[in-house]
Each structure stands twice: as C-alpha cells, then as structure tokens.
GROMACS .gro file of C-alpha atoms in nm:
model
  334
    1MET     CA    1   1.022   1.152  -0.106
    2ALA     CA    2   1.098   0.871   0.166
    3GLN     CA    3   0.947   0.706   0.455
    4ALA     CA    4   1.154   0.654   0.761
    5CYS     CA    5   1.019   0.523   1.079
    6THR     CA    6   1.092   0.396   1.411
    7ARG     CA    7   0.922   0.105   1.598
    8VAL     CA    8   1.002  -0.013   1.937
    9VAL     CA    9   0.863  -0.279   2.187
   10TYR     CA   10   0.833  -0.207   2.564
   11LEU     CA   11   0.864  -0.508   2.790
   12GLY     CA   12   0.758  -0.401   3.127
   13ALA     CA   13   0.667  -0.493   3.468
   14ASP     CA   14   0.396  -0.785   3.519
   15GLY     CA   15   0.430  -0.890   3.161
   16ASP     CA   16   0.313  -0.521   3.032
   17VAL     CA   17   0.393  -0.485   2.655
   18ILE     CA   18   0.374  -0.186   2.463
   19THR     CA   19   0.469  -0.095   2.103
   20ALA     CA   20   0.506   0.233   1.962
   21ARG     CA   21   0.598   0.355   1.631
   22SER     CA   22   0.673   0.703   1.434
   23MET     CA   23   0.583   0.770   1.079
   24ASP     CA   24   0.804   0.968   0.908
   25TRP     CA   25   0.712   1.118   0.553
   26LYS     CA   26   0.775   1.430   0.354
   27VAL     CA   27   0.418   1.475   0.259
   28ASP     CA   28   0.064   1.415   0.404
   29VAL     CA   29   0.043   1.057   0.415
   30GLY     CA   30  -0.328   1.074   0.417
   31THR     CA   31  -0.374   0.856   0.745
   32ASN     CA   32  -0.723   0.796   0.894
   33LEU     CA   33  -0.816   0.541   1.170
   34TRP     CA   34  -1.051   0.241   1.063
   35VAL     CA   35  -1.231  -0.015   1.268
   36PHE     CA   36  -1.259  -0.358   1.074
   37PRO     CA   37  -1.464  -0.619   1.212
   38ARG     CA   38  -1.438  -1.005   1.191
   39GLY     CA   39  -1.580  -1.172   0.898
   40MET     CA   40  -1.476  -0.950   0.624
   41ALA     CA   41  -1.392  -1.123   0.271
   42ARG     CA   42  -1.053  -1.009   0.165
   43SER     CA   43  -0.890  -1.044  -0.164
   44GLY     CA   44  -0.493  -1.003  -0.218
   45GLU     CA   45  -0.573  -0.755  -0.478
   46ALA     CA   46  -0.275  -0.888  -0.700
   47GLY     CA   47  -0.466  -0.965  -1.021
   48PRO     CA   48  -0.662  -1.275  -1.108
   49ASN     CA   49  -0.433  -1.497  -0.904
   50SER     CA   50  -0.475  -1.350  -0.563
   51ILE     CA   51  -0.494  -1.497  -0.202
   52LYS     CA   52  -0.839  -1.505  -0.051
   53TRP     CA   53  -0.951  -1.498   0.319
   54THR     CA   54  -1.186  -1.399   0.561
   55SER     CA   55  -1.085  -1.197   0.864
   56LYS     CA   56  -1.105  -1.398   1.190
   57TYR     CA   57  -1.013  -1.109   1.408
   58GLY     CA   58  -1.115  -0.760   1.433
   59SER     CA   59  -0.863  -0.459   1.430
   60VAL     CA   60  -0.807  -0.091   1.446
   61VAL     CA   61  -0.576   0.011   1.197
   62ALA     CA   62  -0.397   0.355   1.068
   63SER     CA   63  -0.423   0.381   0.680
   64GLY     CA   64  -0.194   0.519   0.432
   65TYR     CA   65  -0.351   0.747   0.159
   66ASP     CA   66  -0.656   0.523   0.250
   67ILE     CA   67  -0.523   0.254   0.039
   68SER     CA   68  -0.319   0.058   0.238
   69THR     CA   69  -0.283  -0.051   0.611
   70THR     CA   70   0.041   0.089   0.751
   71ASP     CA   71  -0.020  -0.008   1.130
   72GLY     CA   72  -0.257  -0.149   1.366
   73MET     CA   73  -0.360  -0.367   1.642
   74ASN     CA   74  -0.608  -0.655   1.639
   75GLU     CA   75  -0.845  -0.737   1.932
   76ALA     CA   76  -0.613  -1.042   2.024
   77GLY     CA   77  -0.338  -0.774   2.086
   78LEU     CA   78  -0.123  -0.858   1.784
   79SER     CA   79   0.029  -0.529   1.657
   80ALA     CA   80   0.166  -0.521   1.295
   81ASN     CA   81   0.365  -0.199   1.157
   82LEU     CA   82   0.496  -0.132   0.809
   83LEU     CA   83   0.839   0.072   0.780
   84TRP     CA   84   1.029   0.159   0.455
   85LEU     CA   85   1.346  -0.057   0.378
   86VAL     CA   86   1.501   0.054   0.059
   87GLU     CA   87   1.713  -0.253   0.027
   88SER     CA   88   1.382  -0.467  -0.036
   89GLY     CA   89   1.375  -0.698  -0.322
   90TYR     CA   90   1.052  -0.889  -0.382
   91PRO     CA   91   1.001  -1.217  -0.565
   92THR     CA   92   0.847  -1.241  -0.915
   93LEU     CA   93   0.468  -1.302  -0.928
   94ASP     CA   94   0.398  -1.620  -1.123
   95LYS     CA   95   0.118  -1.896  -1.094
   96SER     CA   96   0.316  -2.099  -0.846
   97LYS     CA   97   0.135  -1.929  -0.545
   98PRO     CA   98  -0.119  -1.640  -0.499
   99GLY     CA   99  -0.055  -1.281  -0.467
  100LEU     CA  100  -0.088  -1.033  -0.203
  101THR     CA  101  -0.044  -0.682  -0.262
  102ILE     CA  102   0.205  -0.516  -0.013
  103ALA     CA  103  -0.083  -0.255   0.064
  104ALA     CA  104  -0.272  -0.549   0.264
  105TRP     CA  105   0.042  -0.721   0.388
  106ALA     CA  106  -0.012  -0.604   0.746
  107GLN     CA  107  -0.381  -0.640   0.731
  108TYR     CA  108  -0.331  -1.001   0.635
  109VAL     CA  109  -0.140  -1.073   0.939
  110LEU     CA  110  -0.388  -0.862   1.174
  111ASP     CA  111  -0.676  -1.025   1.013
  112ASN     CA  112  -0.560  -1.398   1.041
  113PHE     CA  113  -0.344  -1.436   1.364
  114ALA     CA  114  -0.348  -1.385   1.744
  115THR     CA  115   0.018  -1.411   1.808
  116VAL     CA  116   0.357  -1.351   1.646
  117GLN     CA  117   0.435  -1.747   1.659
  118GLU     CA  118   0.108  -1.823   1.472
  119ALA     CA  119   0.206  -1.563   1.201
  120VAL     CA  120   0.548  -1.665   1.182
  121ASP     CA  121   0.467  -2.042   1.151
  122ALA     CA  122   0.219  -1.952   0.853
  123LEU     CA  123   0.461  -1.710   0.669
  124ARG     CA  124   0.732  -1.947   0.674
  125ARG     CA  125   0.531  -2.160   0.463
  126GLU     CA  126   0.490  -1.866   0.218
  127PRO     CA  127   0.141  -1.898   0.125
  128PHE     CA  128   0.148  -1.587  -0.118
  129THR     CA  129   0.381  -1.374  -0.310
  130VAL     CA  130   0.409  -1.014  -0.202
  131VAL     CA  131   0.337  -0.792  -0.487
  132THR     CA  132   0.450  -0.407  -0.451
  133ASP     CA  133   0.329  -0.118  -0.662
  134ASN     CA  134   0.390   0.253  -0.696
  135VAL     CA  135   0.384   0.513  -0.401
  136PRO     CA  136   0.073   0.720  -0.467
  137GLY     CA  137   0.174   1.033  -0.675
  138GLU     CA  138   0.540   0.893  -0.727
  139ASN     CA  139   0.739   0.718  -0.984
  140ARG     CA  140   0.881   0.471  -0.750
  141LEU     CA  141   0.805   0.134  -0.595
  142ALA     CA  142   0.705   0.093  -0.228
  143THR     CA  143   0.959  -0.100  -0.051
  144LEU     CA  144   0.869  -0.206   0.317
  145HIS     CA  145   0.933  -0.451   0.585
  146LEU     CA  146   0.694  -0.577   0.858
  147SER     CA  147   0.733  -0.589   1.211
  148MET     CA  148   0.497  -0.785   1.456
  149SER     CA  149   0.450  -0.766   1.825
  150ASP     CA  150   0.201  -0.954   2.063
  151ALA     CA  151   0.059  -0.939   2.410
  152SER     CA  152   0.341  -1.194   2.529
  153GLY     CA  153   0.620  -0.968   2.431
  154ASP     CA  154   0.704  -1.165   2.117
  155SER     CA  155   0.847  -0.989   1.816
  156ALA     CA  156   0.936  -1.070   1.459
  157ILE     CA  157   1.062  -0.865   1.173
  158VAL     CA  158   0.979  -0.992   0.798
  159GLU     CA  159   1.189  -0.852   0.496
  160TYR     CA  160   1.216  -0.971   0.134
  161ILE     CA  161   1.591  -0.929   0.043
  162GLY     CA  162   1.696  -1.030  -0.323
  163GLY     CA  163   1.351  -1.186  -0.372
  164LYS     CA  164   1.394  -1.398  -0.065
  165GLN     CA  165   1.157  -1.388   0.279
  166VAL     CA  166   1.393  -1.348   0.566
  167ILE     CA  167   1.226  -1.363   0.914
  168HIS     CA  168   1.381  -1.273   1.231
  169HIS     CA  169   1.218  -1.405   1.520
  170ASP     CA  170   1.292  -1.353   1.879
  171ARG     CA  171   1.137  -1.121   2.186
  172LYS     CA  172   1.468  -0.971   2.210
  173TYR     CA  173   1.395  -0.781   1.857
  174GLN     CA  174   1.245  -0.488   2.017
  175VAL     CA  175   1.356  -0.223   1.762
  176MET     CA  176   1.336  -0.167   1.410
  177THR     CA  177   1.401   0.161   1.202
  178ASN     CA  178   1.480   0.152   0.816
  179SER     CA  179   1.820   0.105   0.634
  180PRO     CA  180   2.006  -0.120   0.652
  181ILE     CA  181   1.861  -0.444   0.660
  182PHE     CA  182   1.774  -0.564   0.980
  183GLU     CA  183   2.094  -0.810   1.042
  184GLU     CA  184   2.316  -0.503   0.979
  185GLN     CA  185   2.116  -0.285   1.208
  186LEU     CA  186   2.192  -0.564   1.472
  187ALA     CA  187   2.538  -0.528   1.425
  188LEU     CA  188   2.569  -0.165   1.433
  189ASN     CA  189   2.379  -0.155   1.765
  190GLU     CA  190   2.624  -0.401   1.912
  191TYR     CA  191   2.893  -0.120   1.851
  192TRP     CA  192   2.699   0.132   2.039
  193LYS     CA  193   2.627  -0.115   2.334
  194HIS     CA  194   3.006  -0.151   2.403
  195ILE     CA  195   3.037   0.239   2.425
  196GLY     CA  196   2.727   0.251   2.652
  197GLY     CA  197   2.435   0.479   2.625
  198VAL     CA  198   2.491   0.660   2.937
  199VAL     CA  199   2.827   0.789   2.813
  200PHE     CA  200   2.732   0.866   2.465
  201LEU     CA  201   2.456   0.798   2.199
  202PRO     CA  202   2.432   0.899   1.826
  203GLY     CA  203   2.210   1.185   1.788
  204THR     CA  204   2.126   1.237   1.432
  205ASN     CA  205   1.817   1.144   1.262
  206ARG     CA  206   1.985   0.864   1.051
  207SER     CA  207   1.826   0.537   1.076
  208ALA     CA  208   2.095   0.346   1.250
  209ASP     CA  209   2.127   0.606   1.497
  210ARG     CA  210   1.754   0.629   1.604
  211PHE     CA  211   1.799   0.242   1.625
  212ALA     CA  212   2.079   0.293   1.853
  213ARG     CA  213   1.889   0.552   2.075
  214ALA     CA  214   1.575   0.360   2.074
  215SER     CA  215   1.767   0.025   2.198
  216PHE     CA  216   1.899   0.204   2.465
  217TYR     CA  217   1.631   0.406   2.596
  218ILE     CA  218   1.352   0.140   2.562
  219ASN     CA  219   1.553  -0.077   2.822
  220ALA     CA  220   1.687   0.232   3.038
  221ILE     CA  221   1.326   0.373   3.129
  222PRO     CA  222   1.197   0.223   3.450
  223LYS     CA  223   0.931  -0.099   3.443
  224SER     CA  224   0.666   0.105   3.638
  225GLN     CA  225   0.367  -0.104   3.736
  226ASP     CA  226   0.172   0.208   3.690
  227PRO     CA  227   0.034   0.191   3.344
  228VAL     CA  228   0.018   0.587   3.318
  229HIS     CA  229   0.395   0.613   3.377
  230ALA     CA  230   0.478   0.329   3.160
  231LEU     CA  231   0.285   0.457   2.887
  232ALA     CA  232   0.444   0.820   2.939
  233SER     CA  233   0.791   0.649   2.921
  234VAL     CA  234   0.718   0.465   2.581
  235PHE     CA  235   0.583   0.799   2.456
  236SER     CA  236   0.901   0.979   2.543
  237VAL     CA  237   1.115   0.687   2.355
  238ILE     CA  238   0.940   0.710   2.035
  239ARG     CA  239   0.939   1.103   2.053
  240ASN     CA  240   1.311   1.088   2.103
  241ALA     CA  241   1.362   0.872   1.808
  242SER     CA  242   1.138   1.123   1.603
  243VAL     CA  243   1.241   1.378   1.332
  244PRO     CA  244   1.162   1.748   1.404
  245PHE     CA  245   0.848   1.845   1.195
  246GLY     CA  246   0.964   2.036   0.861
  247ILE     CA  247   1.292   1.888   0.847
  248THR     CA  248   1.400   1.691   0.522
  249THR     CA  249   1.741   1.570   0.417
  250PRO     CA  250   1.806   1.563   0.039
  251ASP     CA  251   2.123   1.343   0.084
  252GLU     CA  252   1.965   1.117   0.322
  253PRO     CA  253   1.657   0.952   0.147
  254ASN     CA  254   1.553   0.790   0.495
  255ILE     CA  255   1.512   1.115   0.680
  256SER     CA  256   1.162   1.275   0.692
  257SER     CA  257   0.971   1.483   0.909
  258THR     CA  258   0.761   1.296   1.162
  259ARG     CA  259   0.387   1.298   1.074
  260TRP     CA  260   0.256   1.092   1.331
  261ARG     CA  261   0.302   0.825   1.621
  262THR     CA  262   0.100   0.552   1.750
  263VAL     CA  263   0.114   0.343   2.089
  264ALA     CA  264  -0.025   0.000   2.108
  265ASP     CA  265  -0.099  -0.112   2.479
  266HIS     CA  266  -0.138  -0.488   2.408
  267ARG     CA  267  -0.248  -0.593   2.748
  268ARG     CA  268  -0.510  -0.303   2.795
  269LYS     CA  269  -0.628  -0.331   2.433
  270LEU     CA  270  -0.567   0.048   2.377
  271TYR     CA  271  -0.432   0.208   2.055
  272PHE     CA  272  -0.313   0.566   2.094
  273PHE     CA  273  -0.265   0.805   1.810
  274GLU     CA  274  -0.049   1.137   1.839
  275SER     CA  275  -0.034   1.373   1.536
  276ALA     CA  276   0.263   1.608   1.495
  277LEU     CA  277   0.012   1.888   1.398
  278THR     CA  278  -0.241   1.855   1.693
  279PRO     CA  279  -0.204   1.945   2.046
  280ASN     CA  280  -0.356   1.623   2.184
  281THR     CA  281  -0.298   1.281   2.212
  282PHE     CA  282  -0.612   1.048   2.206
  283TRP     CA  283  -0.683   0.660   2.205
  284VAL     CA  284  -0.914   0.412   2.108
  285ASP     CA  285  -1.042   0.142   2.369
  286LEU     CA  286  -1.074  -0.196   2.178
  287LYS     CA  287  -1.291  -0.324   2.459
  288LYS     CA  288  -1.564  -0.058   2.351
  289LEU     CA  289  -1.570  -0.167   2.000
  290ASP     CA  290  -1.812  -0.389   1.828
  291PHE     CA  291  -1.606  -0.660   1.618
  292SER     CA  292  -1.884  -0.891   1.550
  293PRO     CA  293  -1.925  -1.026   1.172
  294ARG     CA  294  -2.237  -0.811   1.126
  295ALA     CA  295  -2.058  -0.483   1.271
  296ALA     CA  296  -2.028  -0.199   1.046
  297VAL     CA  297  -1.681  -0.085   0.911
  298LEU     CA  298  -1.589   0.253   1.116
  299LYS     CA  299  -1.377   0.545   1.011
  300LEU     CA  300  -1.245   0.819   1.210
  301ASP     CA  301  -1.156   1.107   0.976
  302LEU     CA  302  -0.827   1.263   1.079
  303GLY     CA  303  -0.840   1.537   0.810
  304GLU     CA  304  -0.578   1.680   0.608
  305ASP     CA  305  -0.230   1.622   0.752
  306GLN     CA  306  -0.409   1.457   1.066
  307ARG     CA  307  -0.486   1.800   1.185
  308ASN     CA  308  -0.856   1.699   1.320
  309VAL     CA  309  -0.838   1.744   1.717
  310PHE     CA  310  -0.956   1.460   1.928
  311ALA     CA  311  -0.907   1.415   2.301
  312GLY     CA  312  -0.920   1.126   2.558
  313GLU     CA  313  -1.092   0.802   2.428
  314VAL     CA  314  -1.256   0.818   2.076
  315ALA     CA  315  -1.416   0.497   2.028
  316LYS     CA  316  -1.771   0.690   1.997
  317ASP     CA  317  -1.631   0.935   1.748
  318PHE     CA  318  -1.585   0.666   1.488
  319LYS     CA  319  -1.845   0.671   1.198
  320PRO     CA  320  -1.986   0.403   0.951
  321SER     CA  321  -1.817   0.380   0.640
  322LYS     CA  322  -1.751   0.197   0.326
  323PRO     CA  323  -1.392   0.011   0.371
  324PHE     CA  324  -1.116   0.164   0.175
  325GLN     CA  325  -0.985  -0.035  -0.127
  326PHE     CA  326  -0.647  -0.181  -0.083
  327LEU     CA  327  -0.410  -0.070  -0.377
  328GLY     CA  328  -0.318  -0.358  -0.630
  329LEU     CA  329  -0.357  -0.492  -0.953
  330PRO     CA  330  -0.686  -0.515  -1.183
  331ALA     CA  331  -0.873  -0.840  -1.117
  332SER     CA  332  -0.841  -0.899  -1.484
  333GLY     CA  333  -0.473  -0.890  -1.481
  334ASP     CA  334  -0.479  -0.617  -1.739
   0.00000   0.00000   0.00000
C-alpha cells in the first residue's frame, strides 16, 4: 500500500496565494479535521529525549489515522503538507539532539512559524532528529517529505536523503509530487517545458507525469481577481492531477486512488476539503475560530472513508474533543 500525492501553489493576481493538495492512498486514511489553539504543550514523542514546544499559532489540520498531521494551515497563513517519498532516509537518533516523530513534523512547523522563511531558518539549524515509525496496519516505515507555503507565495520542500536534511527554498517551487527526489523532479520537468504543455503533456498517474501536468496548468490558468474564479481554477488543477477512485497499480507503488483534496486560501484564511466519496466541497473560515490559549481543541468527524456530508462553511460543526496522540516512541524509551 502506498501513498501518492500532489501539491501545487497558485500565485495569482494582487498577491493571491492558494495551495492545493491531493491525498492518494489505497485504503481509508482515517482523516478528520482538527482545530488546535495556541498555547498547546507539545512533545516530539520520540522517547525520553524528545523536543518540547508550546504552540505559538493555532491551526486547522487534516489528520492521518488520527495519529499524525498530514496537512493544514495555521492562523498566520502558513501551510504544511506531507507527501510520500520512498527514497527518504532519516538520520539515526542519538543523544546529540532531541527527537521528533515524523507524525508531528508538519504540526511542529504549523505551531511555530508564520512564514516559510522563518521555518527554513529554524530547520536549517536542525533542532531535532526526525524519527519515523511504521505506517498503521503495515510492516513498513513512513517515508515522507514536507512542503511549506505561505501568504507571500514563498515555498520550501524539505527532504531527508541518505540521512541528511535537504531544503529547496524558492517561491518558484510551486509543485511537489512523490518520487523521484525533488531535485530530479525539477530536471524531469525541464524536459516537458521544452516540449510545451499546449502541444503535449504526459497523461498517466505516475508521479513525474502528475508533476509535469500540475506545473503546466498551475501557471496556465488565468490569474483572476475574482476569488471564486481563482479557487475554481486551482481546484480544477488538483483534480486534473488526481487518480481516479478505485485505481491501484501494483507495479507502481506511488500510484493510489485520490481519497481527498484540500485547498488553502492563504490570504482569505479559508481551508477547503473535498472527499472523493461525497458530493460536496466544504470549507473552514479560520477567521471564525477561537485560537486563544484557553480555547478548546475541536474536531470535525469526517466518518469512515470521509463519507460524512458537509456543505458550505463548517466552523460551527466542529465539536470539542480530546486532541489525538501523535504516533511515536514510548516516553520511557522501551
């Protein structure tokens, strides 16, 4: 079972920035939406030597199996997305620095930073060691890379290759898919740029082909000043890079059905969610949420296969809930 996803950033008129992503997975990924306030005490959940922090920013996130943050946007307009990268190789956890479970990697970014630049500056200092764990229900490690985008249109991709952190930081890095590593994705995309997307684009569900299509379309769609048009265009691009529901390809481990899509409107602070199995797209207006330190953690129960139906703006539909526990190592180090 493999996860394959696409992430794309739209740079529109008058500083408009919208980030979209698809979540492709062979089984129900157990996703719900959560609201986390400021002031939450966090642990890296990596055994006795875990990084500790208190959230500076509130966020709305989409969980994976309710044991990890896979996607989300914080109240400052910073977005974080985790996608599968089978080539990932993480450093060995030792006593030289505290650990952070990969399940909380995206949440660490959303909790602590307002901009991509802030996040990159902090991550370059490598304040933690990322610790991976088995995918729930499977005998294999989660191998992920992280993308970030903010309200200014800045972007960064963070990968661990051969045990070393690699950061690609530039607003031109609008697209990320899965294999190969990001540096090689950029090289493959140069090939398609020379052919020209109007003439021919690769049409398969393979990661490199989705990268080429998303890269072409995200810059080919009109930069409308009408937010309804802009959002519609971005949704159409991420749908174009999605994998039809029910399709899996045994010989291509990075191809799975698209289960859901999110679209983060950074300037208007709107977070849209679309399940492959429901008729409606709905959204959360972050401006309607209470992120103050004493506010409750809230959950929107999306149901099995994200089949619960919602429509329009849903801030009122979230219910107070105990926060989920990030999957990690026992505190005792056993």
